XYZ file of C-alpha atoms in Angstrom:
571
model
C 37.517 35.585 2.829
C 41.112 33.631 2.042
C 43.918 34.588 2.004
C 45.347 35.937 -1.357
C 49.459 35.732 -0.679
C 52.454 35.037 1.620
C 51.884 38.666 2.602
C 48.349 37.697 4.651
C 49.807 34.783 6.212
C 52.128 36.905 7.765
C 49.514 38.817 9.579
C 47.814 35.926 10.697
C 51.003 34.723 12.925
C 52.233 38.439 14.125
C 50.852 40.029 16.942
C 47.702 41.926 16.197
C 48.231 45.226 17.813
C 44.749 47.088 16.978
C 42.290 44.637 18.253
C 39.574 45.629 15.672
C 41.564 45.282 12.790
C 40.108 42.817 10.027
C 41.997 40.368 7.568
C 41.954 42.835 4.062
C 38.272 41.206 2.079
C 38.676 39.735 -1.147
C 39.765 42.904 -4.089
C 38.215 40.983 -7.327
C 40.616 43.122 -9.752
C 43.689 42.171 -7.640
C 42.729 38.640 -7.003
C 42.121 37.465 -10.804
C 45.693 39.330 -11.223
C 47.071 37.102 -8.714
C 45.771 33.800 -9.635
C 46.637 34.109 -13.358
C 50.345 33.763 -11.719
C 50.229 29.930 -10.576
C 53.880 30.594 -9.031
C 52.527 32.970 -6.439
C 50.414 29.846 -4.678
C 52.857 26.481 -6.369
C 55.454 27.124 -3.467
C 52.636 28.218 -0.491
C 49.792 26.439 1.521
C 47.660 28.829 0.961
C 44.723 27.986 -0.425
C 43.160 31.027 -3.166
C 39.383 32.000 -3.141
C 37.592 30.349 -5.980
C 40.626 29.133 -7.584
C 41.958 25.427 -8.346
C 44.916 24.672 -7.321
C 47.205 21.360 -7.870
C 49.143 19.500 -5.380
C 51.499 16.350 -5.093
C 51.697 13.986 -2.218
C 54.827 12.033 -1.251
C 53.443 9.229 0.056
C 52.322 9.255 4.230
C 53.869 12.547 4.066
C 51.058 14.623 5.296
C 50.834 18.083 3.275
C 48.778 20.836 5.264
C 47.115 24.151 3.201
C 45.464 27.320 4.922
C 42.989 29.582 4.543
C 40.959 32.606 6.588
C 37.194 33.121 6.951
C 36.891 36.614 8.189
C 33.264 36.789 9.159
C 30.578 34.290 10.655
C 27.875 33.067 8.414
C 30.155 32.643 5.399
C 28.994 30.365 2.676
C 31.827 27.820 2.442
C 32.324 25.344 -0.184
C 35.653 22.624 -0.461
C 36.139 20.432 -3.370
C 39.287 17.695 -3.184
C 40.094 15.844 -6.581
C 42.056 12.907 -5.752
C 43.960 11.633 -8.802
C 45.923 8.264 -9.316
C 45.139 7.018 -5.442
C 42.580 7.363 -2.676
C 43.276 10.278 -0.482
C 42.847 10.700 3.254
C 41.780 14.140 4.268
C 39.855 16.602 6.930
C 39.147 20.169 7.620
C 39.638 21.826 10.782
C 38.839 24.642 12.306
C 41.262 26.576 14.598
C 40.658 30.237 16.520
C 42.978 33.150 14.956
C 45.420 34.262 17.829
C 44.311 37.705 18.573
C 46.396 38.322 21.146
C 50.148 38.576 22.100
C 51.307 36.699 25.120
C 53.385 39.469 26.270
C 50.101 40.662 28.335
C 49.816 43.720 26.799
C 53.721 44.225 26.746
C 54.070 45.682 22.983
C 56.306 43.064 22.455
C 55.475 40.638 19.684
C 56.306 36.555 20.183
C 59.150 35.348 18.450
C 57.970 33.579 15.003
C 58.528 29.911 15.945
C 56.198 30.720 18.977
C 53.128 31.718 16.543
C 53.955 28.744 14.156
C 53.903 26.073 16.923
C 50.730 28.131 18.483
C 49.109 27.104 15.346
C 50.890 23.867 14.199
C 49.820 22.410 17.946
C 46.426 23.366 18.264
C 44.026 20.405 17.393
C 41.077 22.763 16.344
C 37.726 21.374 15.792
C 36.847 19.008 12.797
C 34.597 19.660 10.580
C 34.563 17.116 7.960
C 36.696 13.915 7.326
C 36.852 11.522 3.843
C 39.033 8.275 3.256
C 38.726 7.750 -0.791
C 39.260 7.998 -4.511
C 35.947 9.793 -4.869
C 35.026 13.506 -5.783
C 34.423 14.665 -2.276
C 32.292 17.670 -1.029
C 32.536 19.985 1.939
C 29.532 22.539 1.688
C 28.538 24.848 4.391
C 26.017 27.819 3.796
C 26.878 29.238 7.397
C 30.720 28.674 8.647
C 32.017 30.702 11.461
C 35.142 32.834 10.936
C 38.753 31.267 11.779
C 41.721 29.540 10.853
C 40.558 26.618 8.007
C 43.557 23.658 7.912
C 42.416 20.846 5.389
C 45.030 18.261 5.597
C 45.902 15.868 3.033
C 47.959 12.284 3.077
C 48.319 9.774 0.764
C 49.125 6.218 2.102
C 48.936 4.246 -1.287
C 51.944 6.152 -3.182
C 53.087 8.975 -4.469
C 49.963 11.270 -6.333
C 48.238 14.253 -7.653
C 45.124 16.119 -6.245
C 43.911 19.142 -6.870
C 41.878 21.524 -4.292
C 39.532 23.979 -5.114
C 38.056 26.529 -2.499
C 35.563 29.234 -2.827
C 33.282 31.348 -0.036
C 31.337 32.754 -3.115
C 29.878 29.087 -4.284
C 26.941 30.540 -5.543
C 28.416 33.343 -8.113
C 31.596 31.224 -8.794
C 30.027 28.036 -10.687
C 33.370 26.879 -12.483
C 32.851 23.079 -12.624
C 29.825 22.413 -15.264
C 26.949 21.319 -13.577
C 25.738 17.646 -14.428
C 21.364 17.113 -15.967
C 19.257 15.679 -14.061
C 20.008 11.990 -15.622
C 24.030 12.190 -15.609
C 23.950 8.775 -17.443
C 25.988 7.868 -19.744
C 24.470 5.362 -22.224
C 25.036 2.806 -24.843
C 22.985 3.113 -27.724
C 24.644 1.143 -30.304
C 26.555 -2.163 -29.981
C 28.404 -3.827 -32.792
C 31.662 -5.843 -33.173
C 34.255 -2.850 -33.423
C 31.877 0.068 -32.698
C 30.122 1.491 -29.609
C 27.888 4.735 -29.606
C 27.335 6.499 -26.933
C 24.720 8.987 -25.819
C 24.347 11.601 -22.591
C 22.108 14.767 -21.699
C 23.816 17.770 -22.478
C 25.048 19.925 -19.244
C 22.965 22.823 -18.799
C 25.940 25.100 -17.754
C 25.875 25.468 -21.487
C 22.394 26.299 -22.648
C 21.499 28.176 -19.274
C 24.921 29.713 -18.186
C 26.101 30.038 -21.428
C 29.107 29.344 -20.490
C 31.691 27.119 -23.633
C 31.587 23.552 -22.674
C 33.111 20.760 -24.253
C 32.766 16.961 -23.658
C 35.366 14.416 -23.776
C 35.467 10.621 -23.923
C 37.450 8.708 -22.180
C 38.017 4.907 -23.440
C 39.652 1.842 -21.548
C 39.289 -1.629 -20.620
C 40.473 -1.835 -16.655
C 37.733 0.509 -14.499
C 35.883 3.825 -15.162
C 37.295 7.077 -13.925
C 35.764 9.549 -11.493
C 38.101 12.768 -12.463
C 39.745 13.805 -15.442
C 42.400 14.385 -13.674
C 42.762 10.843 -12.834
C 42.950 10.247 -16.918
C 45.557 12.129 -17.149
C 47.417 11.110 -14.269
C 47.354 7.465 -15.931
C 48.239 9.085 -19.754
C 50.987 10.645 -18.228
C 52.002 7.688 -16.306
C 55.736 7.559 -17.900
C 56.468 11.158 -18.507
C 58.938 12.579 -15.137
C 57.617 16.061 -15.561
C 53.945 14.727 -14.095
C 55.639 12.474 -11.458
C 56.652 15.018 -8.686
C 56.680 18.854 -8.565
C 59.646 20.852 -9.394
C 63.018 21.174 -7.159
C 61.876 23.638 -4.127
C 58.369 23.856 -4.818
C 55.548 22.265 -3.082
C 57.629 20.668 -0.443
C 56.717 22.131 2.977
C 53.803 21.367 4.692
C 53.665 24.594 6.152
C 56.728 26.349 6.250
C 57.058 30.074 7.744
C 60.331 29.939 7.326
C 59.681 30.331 3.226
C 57.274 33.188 3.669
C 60.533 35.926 3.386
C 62.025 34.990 6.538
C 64.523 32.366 5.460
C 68.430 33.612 4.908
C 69.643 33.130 1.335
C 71.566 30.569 2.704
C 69.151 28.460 4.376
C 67.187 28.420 1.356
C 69.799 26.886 -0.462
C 70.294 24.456 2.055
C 66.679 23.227 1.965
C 66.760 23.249 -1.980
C 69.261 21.265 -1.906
C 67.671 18.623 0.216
C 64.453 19.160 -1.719
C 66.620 18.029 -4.847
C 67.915 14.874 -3.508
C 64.356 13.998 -2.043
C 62.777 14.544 -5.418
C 65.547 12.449 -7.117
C 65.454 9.654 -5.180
C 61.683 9.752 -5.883
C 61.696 10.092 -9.375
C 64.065 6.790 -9.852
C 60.880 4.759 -7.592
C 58.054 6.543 -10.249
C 60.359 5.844 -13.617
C 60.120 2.143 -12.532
C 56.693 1.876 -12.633
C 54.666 0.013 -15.178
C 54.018 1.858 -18.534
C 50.815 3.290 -19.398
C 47.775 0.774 -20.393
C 45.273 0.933 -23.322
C 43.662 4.590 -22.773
C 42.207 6.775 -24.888
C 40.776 10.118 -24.475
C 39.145 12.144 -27.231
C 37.323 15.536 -27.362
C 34.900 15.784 -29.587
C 33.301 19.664 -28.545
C 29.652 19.826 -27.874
C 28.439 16.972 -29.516
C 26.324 14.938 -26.796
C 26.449 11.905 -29.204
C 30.235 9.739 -30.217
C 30.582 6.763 -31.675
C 33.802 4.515 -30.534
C 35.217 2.457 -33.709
C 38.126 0.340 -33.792
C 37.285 -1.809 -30.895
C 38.409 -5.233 -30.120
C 35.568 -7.977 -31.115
C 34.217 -9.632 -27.559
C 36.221 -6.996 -25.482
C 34.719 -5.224 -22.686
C 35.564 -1.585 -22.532
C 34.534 1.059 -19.703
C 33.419 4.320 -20.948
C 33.542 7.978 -19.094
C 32.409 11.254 -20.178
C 33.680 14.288 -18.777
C 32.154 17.980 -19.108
C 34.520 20.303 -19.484
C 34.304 24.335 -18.772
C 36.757 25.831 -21.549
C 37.168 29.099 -19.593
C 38.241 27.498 -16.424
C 39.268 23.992 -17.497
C 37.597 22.634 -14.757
C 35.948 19.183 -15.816
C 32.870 17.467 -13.970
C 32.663 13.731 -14.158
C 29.445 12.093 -15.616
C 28.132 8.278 -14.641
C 30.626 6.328 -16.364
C 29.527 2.960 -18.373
C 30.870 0.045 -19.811
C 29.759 -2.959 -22.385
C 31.150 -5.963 -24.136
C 31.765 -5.599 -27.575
C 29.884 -8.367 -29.730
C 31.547 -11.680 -30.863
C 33.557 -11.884 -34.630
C 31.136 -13.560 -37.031
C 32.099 -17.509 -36.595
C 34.139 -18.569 -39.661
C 32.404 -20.565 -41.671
C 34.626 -23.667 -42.681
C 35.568 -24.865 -45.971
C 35.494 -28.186 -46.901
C 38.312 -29.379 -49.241
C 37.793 -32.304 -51.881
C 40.513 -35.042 -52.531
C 42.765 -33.566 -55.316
C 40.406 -30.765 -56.159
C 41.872 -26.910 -56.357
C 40.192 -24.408 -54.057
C 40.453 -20.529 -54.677
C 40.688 -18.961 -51.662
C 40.035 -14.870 -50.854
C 40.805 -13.465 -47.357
C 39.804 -9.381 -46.684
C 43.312 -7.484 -45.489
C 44.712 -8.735 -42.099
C 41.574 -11.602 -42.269
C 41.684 -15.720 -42.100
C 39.879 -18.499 -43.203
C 39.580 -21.794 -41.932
C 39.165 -24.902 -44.130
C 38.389 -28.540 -43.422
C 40.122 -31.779 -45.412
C 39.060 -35.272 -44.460
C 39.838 -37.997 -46.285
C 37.901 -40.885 -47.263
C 40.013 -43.718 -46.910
C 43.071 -44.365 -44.431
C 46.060 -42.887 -45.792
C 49.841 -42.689 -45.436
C 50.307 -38.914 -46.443
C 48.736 -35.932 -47.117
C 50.374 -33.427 -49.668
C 49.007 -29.727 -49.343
C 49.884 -27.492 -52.417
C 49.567 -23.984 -51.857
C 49.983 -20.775 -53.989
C 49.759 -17.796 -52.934
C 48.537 -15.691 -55.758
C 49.725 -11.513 -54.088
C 51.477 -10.904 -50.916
C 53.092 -14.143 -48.340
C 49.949 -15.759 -46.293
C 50.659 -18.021 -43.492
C 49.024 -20.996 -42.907
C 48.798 -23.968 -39.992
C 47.830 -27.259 -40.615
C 46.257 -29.293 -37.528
C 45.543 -32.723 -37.131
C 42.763 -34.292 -34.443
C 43.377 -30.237 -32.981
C 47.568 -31.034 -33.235
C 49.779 -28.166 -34.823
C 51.759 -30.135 -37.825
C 52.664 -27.155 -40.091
C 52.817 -23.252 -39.153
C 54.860 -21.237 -42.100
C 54.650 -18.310 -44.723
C 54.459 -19.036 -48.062
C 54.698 -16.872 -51.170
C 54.242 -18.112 -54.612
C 54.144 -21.398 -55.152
C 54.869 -24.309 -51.947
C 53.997 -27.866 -51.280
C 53.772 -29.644 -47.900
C 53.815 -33.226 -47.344
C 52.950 -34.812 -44.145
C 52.427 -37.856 -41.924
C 48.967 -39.835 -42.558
C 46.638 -41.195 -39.617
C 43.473 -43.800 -40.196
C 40.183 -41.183 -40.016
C 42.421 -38.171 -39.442
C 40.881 -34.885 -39.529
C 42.467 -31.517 -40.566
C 42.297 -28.131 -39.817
C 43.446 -25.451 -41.956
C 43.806 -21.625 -40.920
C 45.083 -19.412 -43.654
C 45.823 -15.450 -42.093
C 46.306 -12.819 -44.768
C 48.394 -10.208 -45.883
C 48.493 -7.060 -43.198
C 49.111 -4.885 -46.682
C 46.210 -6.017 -48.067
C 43.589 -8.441 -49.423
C 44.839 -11.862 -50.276
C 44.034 -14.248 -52.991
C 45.256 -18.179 -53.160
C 44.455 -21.622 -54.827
C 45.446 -24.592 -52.405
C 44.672 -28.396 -52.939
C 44.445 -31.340 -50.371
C 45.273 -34.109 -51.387
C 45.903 -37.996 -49.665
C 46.455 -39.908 -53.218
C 49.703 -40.223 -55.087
C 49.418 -37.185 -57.670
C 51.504 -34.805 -60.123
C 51.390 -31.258 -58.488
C 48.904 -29.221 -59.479
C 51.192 -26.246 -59.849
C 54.006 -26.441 -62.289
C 57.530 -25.705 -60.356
C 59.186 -22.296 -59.995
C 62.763 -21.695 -59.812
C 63.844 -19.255 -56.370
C 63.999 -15.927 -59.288
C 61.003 -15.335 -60.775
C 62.160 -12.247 -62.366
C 62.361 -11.706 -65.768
C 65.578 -10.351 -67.000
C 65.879 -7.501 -70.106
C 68.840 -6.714 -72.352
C 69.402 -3.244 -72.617
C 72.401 -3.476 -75.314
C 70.086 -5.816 -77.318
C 67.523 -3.244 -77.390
C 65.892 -1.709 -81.353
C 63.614 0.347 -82.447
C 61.523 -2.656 -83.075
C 62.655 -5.452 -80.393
C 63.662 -6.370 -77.043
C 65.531 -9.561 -75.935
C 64.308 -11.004 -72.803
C 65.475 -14.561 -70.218
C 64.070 -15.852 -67.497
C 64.964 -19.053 -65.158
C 63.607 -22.867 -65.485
C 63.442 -26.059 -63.548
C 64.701 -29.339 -63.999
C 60.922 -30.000 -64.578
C 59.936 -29.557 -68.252
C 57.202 -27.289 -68.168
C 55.063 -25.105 -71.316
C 56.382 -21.533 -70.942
C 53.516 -19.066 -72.788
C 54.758 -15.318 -73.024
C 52.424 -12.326 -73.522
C 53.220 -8.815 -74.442
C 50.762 -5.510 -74.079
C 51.442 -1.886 -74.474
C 51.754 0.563 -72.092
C 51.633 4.495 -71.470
C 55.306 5.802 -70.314
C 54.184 6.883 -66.917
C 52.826 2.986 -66.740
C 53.326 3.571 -62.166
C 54.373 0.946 -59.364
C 50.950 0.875 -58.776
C 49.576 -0.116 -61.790
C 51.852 -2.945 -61.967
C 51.051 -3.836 -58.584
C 47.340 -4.609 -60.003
C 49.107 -6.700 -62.868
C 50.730 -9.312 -60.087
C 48.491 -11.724 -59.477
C 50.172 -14.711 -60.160
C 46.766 -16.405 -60.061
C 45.301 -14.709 -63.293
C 46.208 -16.724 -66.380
C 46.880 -16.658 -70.356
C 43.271 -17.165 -70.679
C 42.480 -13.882 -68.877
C 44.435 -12.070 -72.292
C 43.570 -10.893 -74.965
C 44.887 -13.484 -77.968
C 46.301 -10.435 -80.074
C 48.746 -10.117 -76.941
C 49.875 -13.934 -77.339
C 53.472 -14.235 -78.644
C 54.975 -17.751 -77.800
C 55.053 -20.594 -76.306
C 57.899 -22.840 -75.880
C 58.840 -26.176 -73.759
C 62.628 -26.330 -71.836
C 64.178 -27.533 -68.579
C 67.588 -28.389 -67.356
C 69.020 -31.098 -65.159
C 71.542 -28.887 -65.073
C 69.735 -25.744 -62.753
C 72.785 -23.328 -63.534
C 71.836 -24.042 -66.784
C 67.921 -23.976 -66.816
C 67.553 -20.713 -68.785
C 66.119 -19.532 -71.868
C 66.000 -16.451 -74.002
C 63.513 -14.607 -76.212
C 63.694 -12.116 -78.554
C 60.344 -9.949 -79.303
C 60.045 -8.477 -82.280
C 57.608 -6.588 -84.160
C 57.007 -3.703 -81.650
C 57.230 0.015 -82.300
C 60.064 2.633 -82.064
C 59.982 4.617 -78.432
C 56.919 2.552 -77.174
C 56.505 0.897 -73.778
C 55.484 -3.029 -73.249
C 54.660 -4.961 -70.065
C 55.613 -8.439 -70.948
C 54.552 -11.548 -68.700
C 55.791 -15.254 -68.771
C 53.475 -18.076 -67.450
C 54.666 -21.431 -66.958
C 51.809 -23.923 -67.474
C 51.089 -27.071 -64.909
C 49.564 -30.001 -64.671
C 45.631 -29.840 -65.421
C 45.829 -26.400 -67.200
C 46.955 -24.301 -63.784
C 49.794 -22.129 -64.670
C 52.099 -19.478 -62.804
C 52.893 -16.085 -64.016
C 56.458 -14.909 -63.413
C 57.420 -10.779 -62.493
C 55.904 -8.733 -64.809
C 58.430 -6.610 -66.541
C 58.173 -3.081 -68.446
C 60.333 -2.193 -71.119
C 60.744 0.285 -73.697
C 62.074 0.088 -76.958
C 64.385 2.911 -79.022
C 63.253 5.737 -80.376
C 65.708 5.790 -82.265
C 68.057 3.847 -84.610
């Protein structure tokens, strides 16, 4: 059996006095009371029976852990779990001293003796792996001894994790994979993947609580949870080297009680600077990539939205014992995600307005060529909710990238049988609506001018019972100005008038009782360009939304900030 503490290495390096004595056999009771303390085995190489353990690897420091099989014919099994790099590692078997060297003397070597009697013996390997894999060592019959398994990471700094057990048949804590560990795609869209495997029977015939978890990413699959988590936890310091004085020595007797309180500090203080010194060459590493893991129970069936259009993606499952935490790696996958729909272009007629509708974060692409050569092309553009951008191109040449929001005209350079290209991107806050016109012939603007405030101002002095005095901003342009009123509750929410906004929507979507003017101004002066209104005939404590359109050329108008007031209640 192994060794359980510091306590049975000791009696592996003294003297054994009574020839027939035995190394103590594994007390179930006291060994799951022992392993439930991870401190008794963080700062030891000894390696527990039918326990994981982690470890951490400085890099082409060689780390060395220990364990006794007391009896020939042992059934031996040896799991290493490399984590974020390939690991170099082998198992050796070495003869227990059993004798002193004092020829019978009584008198027992001095320590350092016994730990270079062991440290310098070669012993016999067993088994040998260079890799990143999962690796096995399984034996049904090993002979009794001294076990080494050494461990070295030449790549970098990393994680592993060790699990050891002469009981492989009773213990059982990874899950055990079907008989088709497959994972497979079932479903394929633009955003989505689903995802299918055969459910571990450590569940339905062990009985034992599994749970699966998905692992998403788009650089390789991954043979170990472990490794996942290595990569989550790329940037945190806590998972980039053990704690100060822990985990250090490859196999240091001097730790096992014998050290002075002084040399101990000595060595922790060492240990610190070491660990410092590696911490500053981990923090500089890259951050974490695109990885997601999810957990989704004991569902055998997930579905993977919010995926990139034409994206490849690699895809691991992992069973996972809840009792143990110990994870088994299925056959990873991986697929391409299908293409985005092509946009279908638009074609844009000479001098004719287009409405335009683009889903939330969307685009649209639309096509103007012009007849005959021209000197110019004007581009008038309003933007009916939130800012859109748009680009112009010409013959596949960017000409015009910019945000607009309300009401904008472009005007640019002609070219005989130019072609044009016209991307319009939405709002990220929601759907957006537009009108734009293309246009290579001398024309009025489609859409009437706006001045920079399209607010609409109220009076509160010049509030009644019965009226409310309103202004609003002009142009030097003389335009029709229509305004509408309509009744509202009090709690009348942002929301609401949110809906009311479209600027696109005009007089003739009202109702005609709602109608109350319309009136023609404009100033050359602009610091002078404004107008007032006083609506009357409303009642006493009531709420209005009132709306001002300005009317263009060829019946398109604008509609200004809508505006909610509320008259006295009393006078």
């Amino acid at each position: 059996m192994m060794l359980l503490s510091h306590w049975y290495i000791v009696l592996v390096l003294l003297p054994v006095c009574l020839k027939s004595q035995k190394l103590p056999t594994r007390d179930e009771e006291l060994f799951q009371m022992q392993i439930k303390d991870k401190a008794l085995f963080h700062d030891s190489s000894v390696i527990p029976d039918g326990a994981e353990i982690s470890g951490y690897l400085f890099r082409d420091n060689p780390k060395r852990y220990f364990f006794v099989v007391e009896e020939d014919n042992t059934p031996l099994s040896v799991i290493v779990t490399p984590c974020d790099a390939p690991l170099e590692w082998k198992l050796t078997l070495q003869e227990l001293p059993e004798e002193a060297s004092g020829e019978g003397s009584g008198e027992p070597e001095p320590l350092e003796q016994q730990k270079q009697q062991i440290l310098n013996e070669e012993g016999t390997e067993l088994f040998s792996y260079k890799g990143n894999d999962v690796e096995y060592f399984v034996s049904t019959n090993s002979p009794s001894g001294l076990y080494q398994l050494e461990l070295i990471s030449t790549e970098k700094d990393t994680h592993f994790k060790v699990y050891a057990t002469t009981t492989p048949e009773s213990d059982q804590p990874y899950p055990e994979l079907p008989y088709d560990p497959r994972v497979d795609v079932t479903s394929l869209g633009r955003t989505t993947v689903t995802l299918a495997w055969k459910p571990t029977p450590t569940s339905s015939i062990l009985k034992q609580p599994i749970q699966y978890c998905v692992v998403i990413n788009k650089e390789h699959n991954f043979k170990s949870i472990c490794a996942v988590e290595a990569k989550i936890n790329a940037d945190d310091a806590f998972m980039m080297a053990p704690k100060p004085g822990l985990d250090f020595s490859p196999f240091d007797f001097a730790h096992f009680g014998f050290s002075s309180e002084n040399d101990a500090s000595k060595d922790r203080n060492f240990m610190s600077k070491t660990l410092s010194t590696k911490l500053v060459r981990q923090m500089t590493t890259k951050p974490k990539d695109d990885l997601q893991k999810v957990c989704i129970g004991n569902k055998n069936i997930f579905t993977v939205s919010d995926l990139k259009p034409d994206t490849q993606y690699y895809f691991d499952v992992f069973a996972v014992n809840s009792a143990t935490n110990m994870s088994t790696a299925y056959v990873g996958t991986f697929a391409r995600t299908k293409e985005e729909a092509k946009q279908k272009t638009v074609e844009l007629k000479d001098g004719k307005v287009t409405d335009v509708f683009i889903k939330r974060k969307g685009a649209k692409f639309l096509r103007f060529a012009p007849v005959s050569s021209h000197q110019k092309v004007t581009f008038s553009v309003h933007s009916c909710l939130d800012a859109i951008q748009i680009q112009v191109r010409r013959d596949g040449k960017l000409l015009l990238s910019q945000s607009v929001e309300g009401v904008r005209q472009f005007q640019l350079r002609g070219k005989p049988k130019a072609k044009y290209l016209i991307r319009l991107k939405g709002s990220k806050k929601g759907a957006s609506m537009l009108k734009i016109l293309a246009t290579s012939k001398f024309n009025k603007q489609p859409f009437p001018s706006l001045p920079e405030d399209t607010r609409i101002k109220a009076f509160d002095k010049l509030r009644t019972c019965s009226s409310v005095t309103i202004a609003w901003l002009g142009t030097q342009e003389r335009n029709k100005y229509c305004v509408y009123k309509k009744e509202v509750d009090d709690d009348y929410s942002e929301e609401q008038k949110k809906r009311e906004q479209n600027q696109c929507l005009g007089p003739d979507t009202r109702k005609k009782s709602e109608k109350v003017l319309c009136k023609h101004f404009y100033s050359q002066n602009l610091h002078k360009a404004v107008t007032t209104e006083t609506i009357k005939g409303l009642e006493a404590g009531k709420s209005y939304m009132l709306d001002v359109y300005v009317m263009g050329h060829g019946g398109h108008s604008v509609k200004y900030q809508s505006k909610v007031i509320k008259t006295r209640k009393f006078c």
